[in-house]
């Protein structure tokens, strides 16, 4: 049986957020694992997946080094970074990481970095490496509210996303990586946010479709536009 390693990250603290899905969801996924597929011909039946959860600070200086340390220890095949988008009504699949820091508020270190490129030598942007089309199909089947997002802004989420994709692009072996923005935790229907159970199910879908795509790549699974 083939073995795959996965790292799922989330930011460890947001002011005014009592239940942080970016901590709770990665932890839940790591604890429950991928589970068993019910379809006998599913490629997931042929793979053992180990999930490592890591919490990282909302810090321009510390976020990527913290995630990179976890990556170097786990040597993952797939990296799924998550963050909190307070204004979102559902799950946001981030398509693009842009090479720009432009913070309007301080990070966890009380620092507002100057407006500048994340990597002066890097490309203007990177596209996600996750199979967004197949993920959205799973979301629809499971009635999970979701949308595509053009980018993750210009704060720490985007900075981490850019560093992650920049790192992935430089690896000799194929590594899937991307970013998912989670809403606030809210179990009341027709209001902004989703329950922690819905959010965990959503990231489980992201993980499953990413593993399937890693095992059997198909251009039909990719949706960027």
PDB file of N, CA, C and O in Angstrom, residues 144-180:
ATOM      1  N   UNK A 144     -22.229  21.856   1.051  1.00  0.00           N
ATOM      2  CA  UNK A 144     -21.341  22.754   1.794  1.00  0.00           C
ATOM      3  C   UNK A 144     -21.238  24.076   1.039  1.00  0.00           C
ATOM      4  O   UNK A 144     -20.765  24.091  -0.102  1.00  0.00           O
ATOM      5  N   UNK A 145     -21.692  25.177   1.615  1.00  0.00           N
ATOM      6  CA  UNK A 145     -21.585  26.475   0.942  1.00  0.00           C
ATOM      7  C   UNK A 145     -20.120  26.828   0.684  1.00  0.00           C
ATOM      8  O   UNK A 145     -19.287  26.763   1.593  1.00  0.00           O
ATOM      9  N   UNK A 146     -19.812  27.174  -0.553  1.00  0.00           N
ATOM     10  CA  UNK A 146     -18.418  27.441  -0.915  1.00  0.00           C
ATOM     11  C   UNK A 146     -18.365  28.318  -2.153  1.00  0.00           C
ATOM     12  O   UNK A 146     -19.333  28.431  -2.908  1.00  0.00           O
ATOM     13  N   UNK A 147     -17.205  28.918  -2.371  1.00  0.00           N
ATOM     14  CA  UNK A 147     -16.988  29.740  -3.551  1.00  0.00           C
ATOM     15  C   UNK A 147     -15.501  29.784  -3.847  1.00  0.00           C
ATOM     16  O   UNK A 147     -14.661  29.487  -2.992  1.00  0.00           O
ATOM     17  N   UNK A 148     -15.182  30.151  -5.086  1.00  0.00           N
ATOM     18  CA  UNK A 148     -13.807  30.425  -5.442  1.00  0.00           C
ATOM     19  C   UNK A 148     -13.456  31.840  -5.037  1.00  0.00           C
ATOM     20  O   UNK A 148     -14.281  32.745  -5.113  1.00  0.00           O
ATOM     21  N   UNK A 149     -12.228  32.036  -4.611  1.00  0.00           N
ATOM     22  CA  UNK A 149     -11.729  33.365  -4.252  1.00  0.00           C
ATOM     23  C   UNK A 149     -10.524  33.666  -5.129  1.00  0.00           C
ATOM     24  O   UNK A 149      -9.649  32.814  -5.308  1.00  0.00           O
ATOM     25  N   UNK A 150     -10.486  34.871  -5.684  1.00  0.00           N
ATOM     26  CA  UNK A 150      -9.415  35.207  -6.617  1.00  0.00           C
ATOM     27  C   UNK A 150      -8.053  35.226  -5.949  1.00  0.00           C
ATOM     28  O   UNK A 150      -7.042  34.861  -6.547  1.00  0.00           O
ATOM     29  N   UNK A 151      -7.993  35.643  -4.687  1.00  0.00           N
ATOM     30  CA  UNK A 151      -6.718  35.647  -3.964  1.00  0.00           C
ATOM     31  C   UNK A 151      -6.994  35.740  -2.480  1.00  0.00           C
ATOM     32  O   UNK A 151      -8.127  35.975  -2.062  1.00  0.00           O
ATOM     33  N   UNK A 152      -5.947  35.574  -1.680  1.00  0.00           N
ATOM     34  CA  UNK A 152      -6.095  35.569  -0.217  1.00  0.00           C
ATOM     35  C   UNK A 152      -5.750  36.921   0.400  1.00  0.00           C
ATOM     36  O   UNK A 152      -5.325  37.003   1.543  1.00  0.00           O
ATOM     37  N   UNK A 153      -5.920  37.997  -0.366  1.00  0.00           N
ATOM     38  CA  UNK A 153      -5.660  39.338   0.159  1.00  0.00           C
ATOM     39  C   UNK A 153      -4.185  39.687   0.124  1.00  0.00           C
ATOM     40  O   UNK A 153      -3.424  39.190  -0.702  1.00  0.00           O
ATOM     41  N   UNK A 154      -3.769  40.539   1.049  1.00  0.00           N
ATOM     42  CA  UNK A 154      -2.360  40.951   1.108  1.00  0.00           C
ATOM     43  C   UNK A 154      -1.808  40.881   2.537  1.00  0.00           C
ATOM     44  O   UNK A 154      -0.767  41.447   2.824  1.00  0.00           O
ATOM     45  N   UNK A 155      -2.537  40.201   3.423  1.00  0.00           N
ATOM     46  CA  UNK A 155      -2.094  40.094   4.812  1.00  0.00           C
ATOM     47  C   UNK A 155      -1.327  38.772   4.991  1.00  0.00           C
ATOM     48  O   UNK A 155      -0.783  38.227   4.050  1.00  0.00           O
ATOM     49  N   UNK A 156      -1.263  38.252   6.197  1.00  0.00           N
ATOM     50  CA  UNK A 156      -0.410  37.099   6.492  1.00  0.00           C
ATOM     51  C   UNK A 156      -0.875  35.836   5.754  1.00  0.00           C
ATOM     52  O   UNK A 156      -0.048  35.017   5.345  1.00  0.00           O
ATOM     53  N   UNK A 157      -2.182  35.668   5.552  1.00  0.00           N
ATOM     54  CA  UNK A 157      -2.670  34.492   4.813  1.00  0.00           C
ATOM     55  C   UNK A 157      -2.032  34.429   3.434  1.00  0.00           C
ATOM     56  O   UNK A 157      -1.520  33.390   3.018  1.00  0.00           O
ATOM     57  N   UNK A 158      -2.080  35.542   2.713  1.00  0.00           N
ATOM     58  CA  UNK A 158      -1.500  35.561   1.374  1.00  0.00           C
ATOM     59  C   UNK A 158       0.009  35.377   1.411  1.00  0.00           C
ATOM     60  O   UNK A 158       0.587  34.678   0.570  1.00  0.00           O
ATOM     61  N   UNK A 159       0.663  35.994   2.382  1.00  0.00           N
ATOM     62  CA  UNK A 159       2.115  35.860   2.495  1.00  0.00           C
ATOM     63  C   UNK A 159       2.503  34.400   2.697  1.00  0.00           C
ATOM     64  O   UNK A 159       3.428  33.885   2.046  1.00  0.00           O
ATOM     65  N   UNK A 160       1.791  33.712   3.578  1.00  0.00           N
ATOM     66  CA  UNK A 160       2.064  32.292   3.806  1.00  0.00           C
ATOM     67  C   UNK A 160       1.793  31.479   2.542  1.00  0.00           C
ATOM     68  O   UNK A 160       2.585  30.611   2.164  1.00  0.00           O
ATOM     69  N   UNK A 161       0.674  31.749   1.890  1.00  0.00           N
ATOM     70  CA  UNK A 161       0.282  31.052   0.670  1.00  0.00           C
ATOM     71  C   UNK A 161       1.351  31.227  -0.410  1.00  0.00           C
ATOM     72  O   UNK A 161       1.745  30.270  -1.081  1.00  0.00           O
ATOM     73  N   UNK A 162       1.846  32.441  -0.577  1.00  0.00           N
ATOM     74  CA  UNK A 162       2.874  32.698  -1.594  1.00  0.00           C
ATOM     75  C   UNK A 162       4.158  31.937  -1.266  1.00  0.00           C
ATOM     76  O   UNK A 162       4.749  31.296  -2.134  1.00  0.00           O
ATOM     77  N   UNK A 163       4.602  32.030  -0.021  1.00  0.00           N
ATOM     78  CA  UNK A 163       5.818  31.305   0.378  1.00  0.00           C
ATOM     79  C   UNK A 163       5.658  29.804   0.124  1.00  0.00           C
ATOM     80  O   UNK A 163       6.591  29.139  -0.341  1.00  0.00           O
ATOM     81  N   UNK A 164       4.466  29.277   0.451  1.00  0.00           N
ATOM     82  CA  UNK A 164       4.214  27.845   0.273  1.00  0.00           C
ATOM     83  C   UNK A 164       4.305  27.446  -1.200  1.00  0.00           C
ATOM     84  O   UNK A 164       4.965  26.458  -1.547  1.00  0.00           O
ATOM     85  N   UNK A 165       3.649  28.204  -2.079  1.00  0.00           N
ATOM     86  CA  UNK A 165       3.677  27.870  -3.493  1.00  0.00           C
ATOM     87  C   UNK A 165       5.056  28.111  -4.101  1.00  0.00           C
ATOM     88  O   UNK A 165       5.486  27.369  -4.995  1.00  0.00           O
ATOM     89  N   UNK A 166       5.735  29.126  -3.623  1.00  0.00           N
ATOM     90  CA  UNK A 166       7.100  29.388  -4.085  1.00  0.00           C
ATOM     91  C   UNK A 166       8.020  28.219  -3.714  1.00  0.00           C
ATOM     92  O   UNK A 166       8.838  27.768  -4.524  1.00  0.00           O
ATOM     93  N   UNK A 167       7.853  27.731  -2.501  1.00  0.00           N
ATOM     94  CA  UNK A 167       8.628  26.567  -2.053  1.00  0.00           C
ATOM     95  C   UNK A 167       8.267  25.336  -2.886  1.00  0.00           C
ATOM     96  O   UNK A 167       9.145  24.596  -3.342  1.00  0.00           O
ATOM     97  N   UNK A 168       6.969  25.102  -3.090  1.00  0.00           N
ATOM     98  CA  UNK A 168       6.519  23.930  -3.855  1.00  0.00           C
ATOM     99  C   UNK A 168       7.096  23.936  -5.265  1.00  0.00           C
ATOM    100  O   UNK A 168       7.501  22.893  -5.794  1.00  0.00           O
ATOM    101  N   UNK A 169       7.117  25.118  -5.874  1.00  0.00           N
ATOM    102  CA  UNK A 169       7.611  25.229  -7.246  1.00  0.00           C
ATOM    103  C   UNK A 169       9.086  24.877  -7.354  1.00  0.00           C
ATOM    104  O   UNK A 169       9.552  24.460  -8.419  1.00  0.00           O
ATOM    105  N   UNK A 170       9.823  25.021  -6.261  1.00  0.00           N
ATOM    106  CA  UNK A 170      11.253  24.760  -6.287  1.00  0.00           C
ATOM    107  C   UNK A 170      11.642  23.343  -5.923  1.00  0.00           C
ATOM    108  O   UNK A 170      12.834  23.009  -5.929  1.00  0.00           O
ATOM    109  N   UNK A 171      10.661  22.483  -5.631  1.00  0.00           N
ATOM    110  CA  UNK A 171      10.964  21.117  -5.235  1.00  0.00           C
ATOM    111  C   UNK A 171      11.131  20.210  -6.449  1.00  0.00           C
ATOM    112  O   UNK A 171      10.430  20.361  -7.449  1.00  0.00           O
ATOM    113  N   UNK A 172      12.037  19.262  -6.353  1.00  0.00           N
ATOM    114  CA  UNK A 172      12.246  18.320  -7.447  1.00  0.00           C
ATOM    115  C   UNK A 172      11.087  17.337  -7.564  1.00  0.00           C
ATOM    116  O   UNK A 172      10.712  16.930  -8.665  1.00  0.00           O
ATOM    117  N   UNK A 173      10.503  16.948  -6.438  1.00  0.00           N
ATOM    118  CA  UNK A 173       9.375  16.015  -6.501  1.00  0.00           C
ATOM    119  C   UNK A 173       8.058  16.795  -6.504  1.00  0.00           C
ATOM    120  O   UNK A 173       7.996  17.956  -6.085  1.00  0.00           O
ATOM    121  N   UNK A 174       7.022  16.164  -6.991  1.00  0.00           N
ATOM    122  CA  UNK A 174       5.714  16.801  -7.125  1.00  0.00           C
ATOM    123  C   UNK A 174       5.038  16.907  -5.760  1.00  0.00           C
ATOM    124  O   UNK A 174       4.876  15.909  -5.058  1.00  0.00           O
ATOM    125  N   UNK A 175       4.642  18.135  -5.411  1.00  0.00           N
ATOM    126  CA  UNK A 175       3.949  18.378  -4.145  1.00  0.00           C
ATOM    127  C   UNK A 175       2.728  19.240  -4.431  1.00  0.00           C
ATOM    128  O   UNK A 175       2.825  20.278  -5.086  1.00  0.00           O
ATOM    129  N   UNK A 176       1.574  18.814  -3.952  1.00  0.00           N
ATOM    130  CA  UNK A 176       0.360  19.606  -4.083  1.00  0.00           C
ATOM    131  C   UNK A 176       0.254  20.551  -2.888  1.00  0.00           C
ATOM    132  O   UNK A 176       0.514  20.156  -1.748  1.00  0.00           O
ATOM    133  N   UNK A 177      -0.128  21.790  -3.150  1.00  0.00           N
ATOM    134  CA  UNK A 177      -0.267  22.743  -2.053  1.00  0.00           C
ATOM    135  C   UNK A 177      -1.283  23.810  -2.416  1.00  0.00           C
ATOM    136  O   UNK A 177      -1.463  24.150  -3.588  1.00  0.00           O
ATOM    137  N   UNK A 178      -1.961  24.312  -1.401  1.00  0.00           N
ATOM    138  CA  UNK A 178      -2.965  25.345  -1.626  1.00  0.00           C
ATOM    139  C   UNK A 178      -3.467  25.910  -0.321  1.00  0.00           C
ATOM    140  O   UNK A 178      -3.019  25.523   0.768  1.00  0.00           O
ATOM    141  N   UNK A 179      -4.413  26.833  -0.436  1.00  0.00           N
ATOM    142  CA  UNK A 179      -4.915  27.549   0.736  1.00  0.00           C
ATOM    143  C   UNK A 179      -6.443  27.558   0.710  1.00  0.00           C
ATOM    144  O   UNK A 179      -7.063  27.809  -0.327  1.00  0.00           O
ATOM    145  N   UNK A 180      -7.030  27.309   1.884  1.00  0.00           N
ATOM    146  CA  UNK A 180      -8.484  27.313   2.053  1.00  0.00           C
ATOM    147  C   UNK A 180      -8.835  28.278   3.173  1.00  0.00           C
ATOM    148  O   UNK A 180      -8.303  28.171   4.285  1.00  0.00           O
TER     149      UNK A 180
END
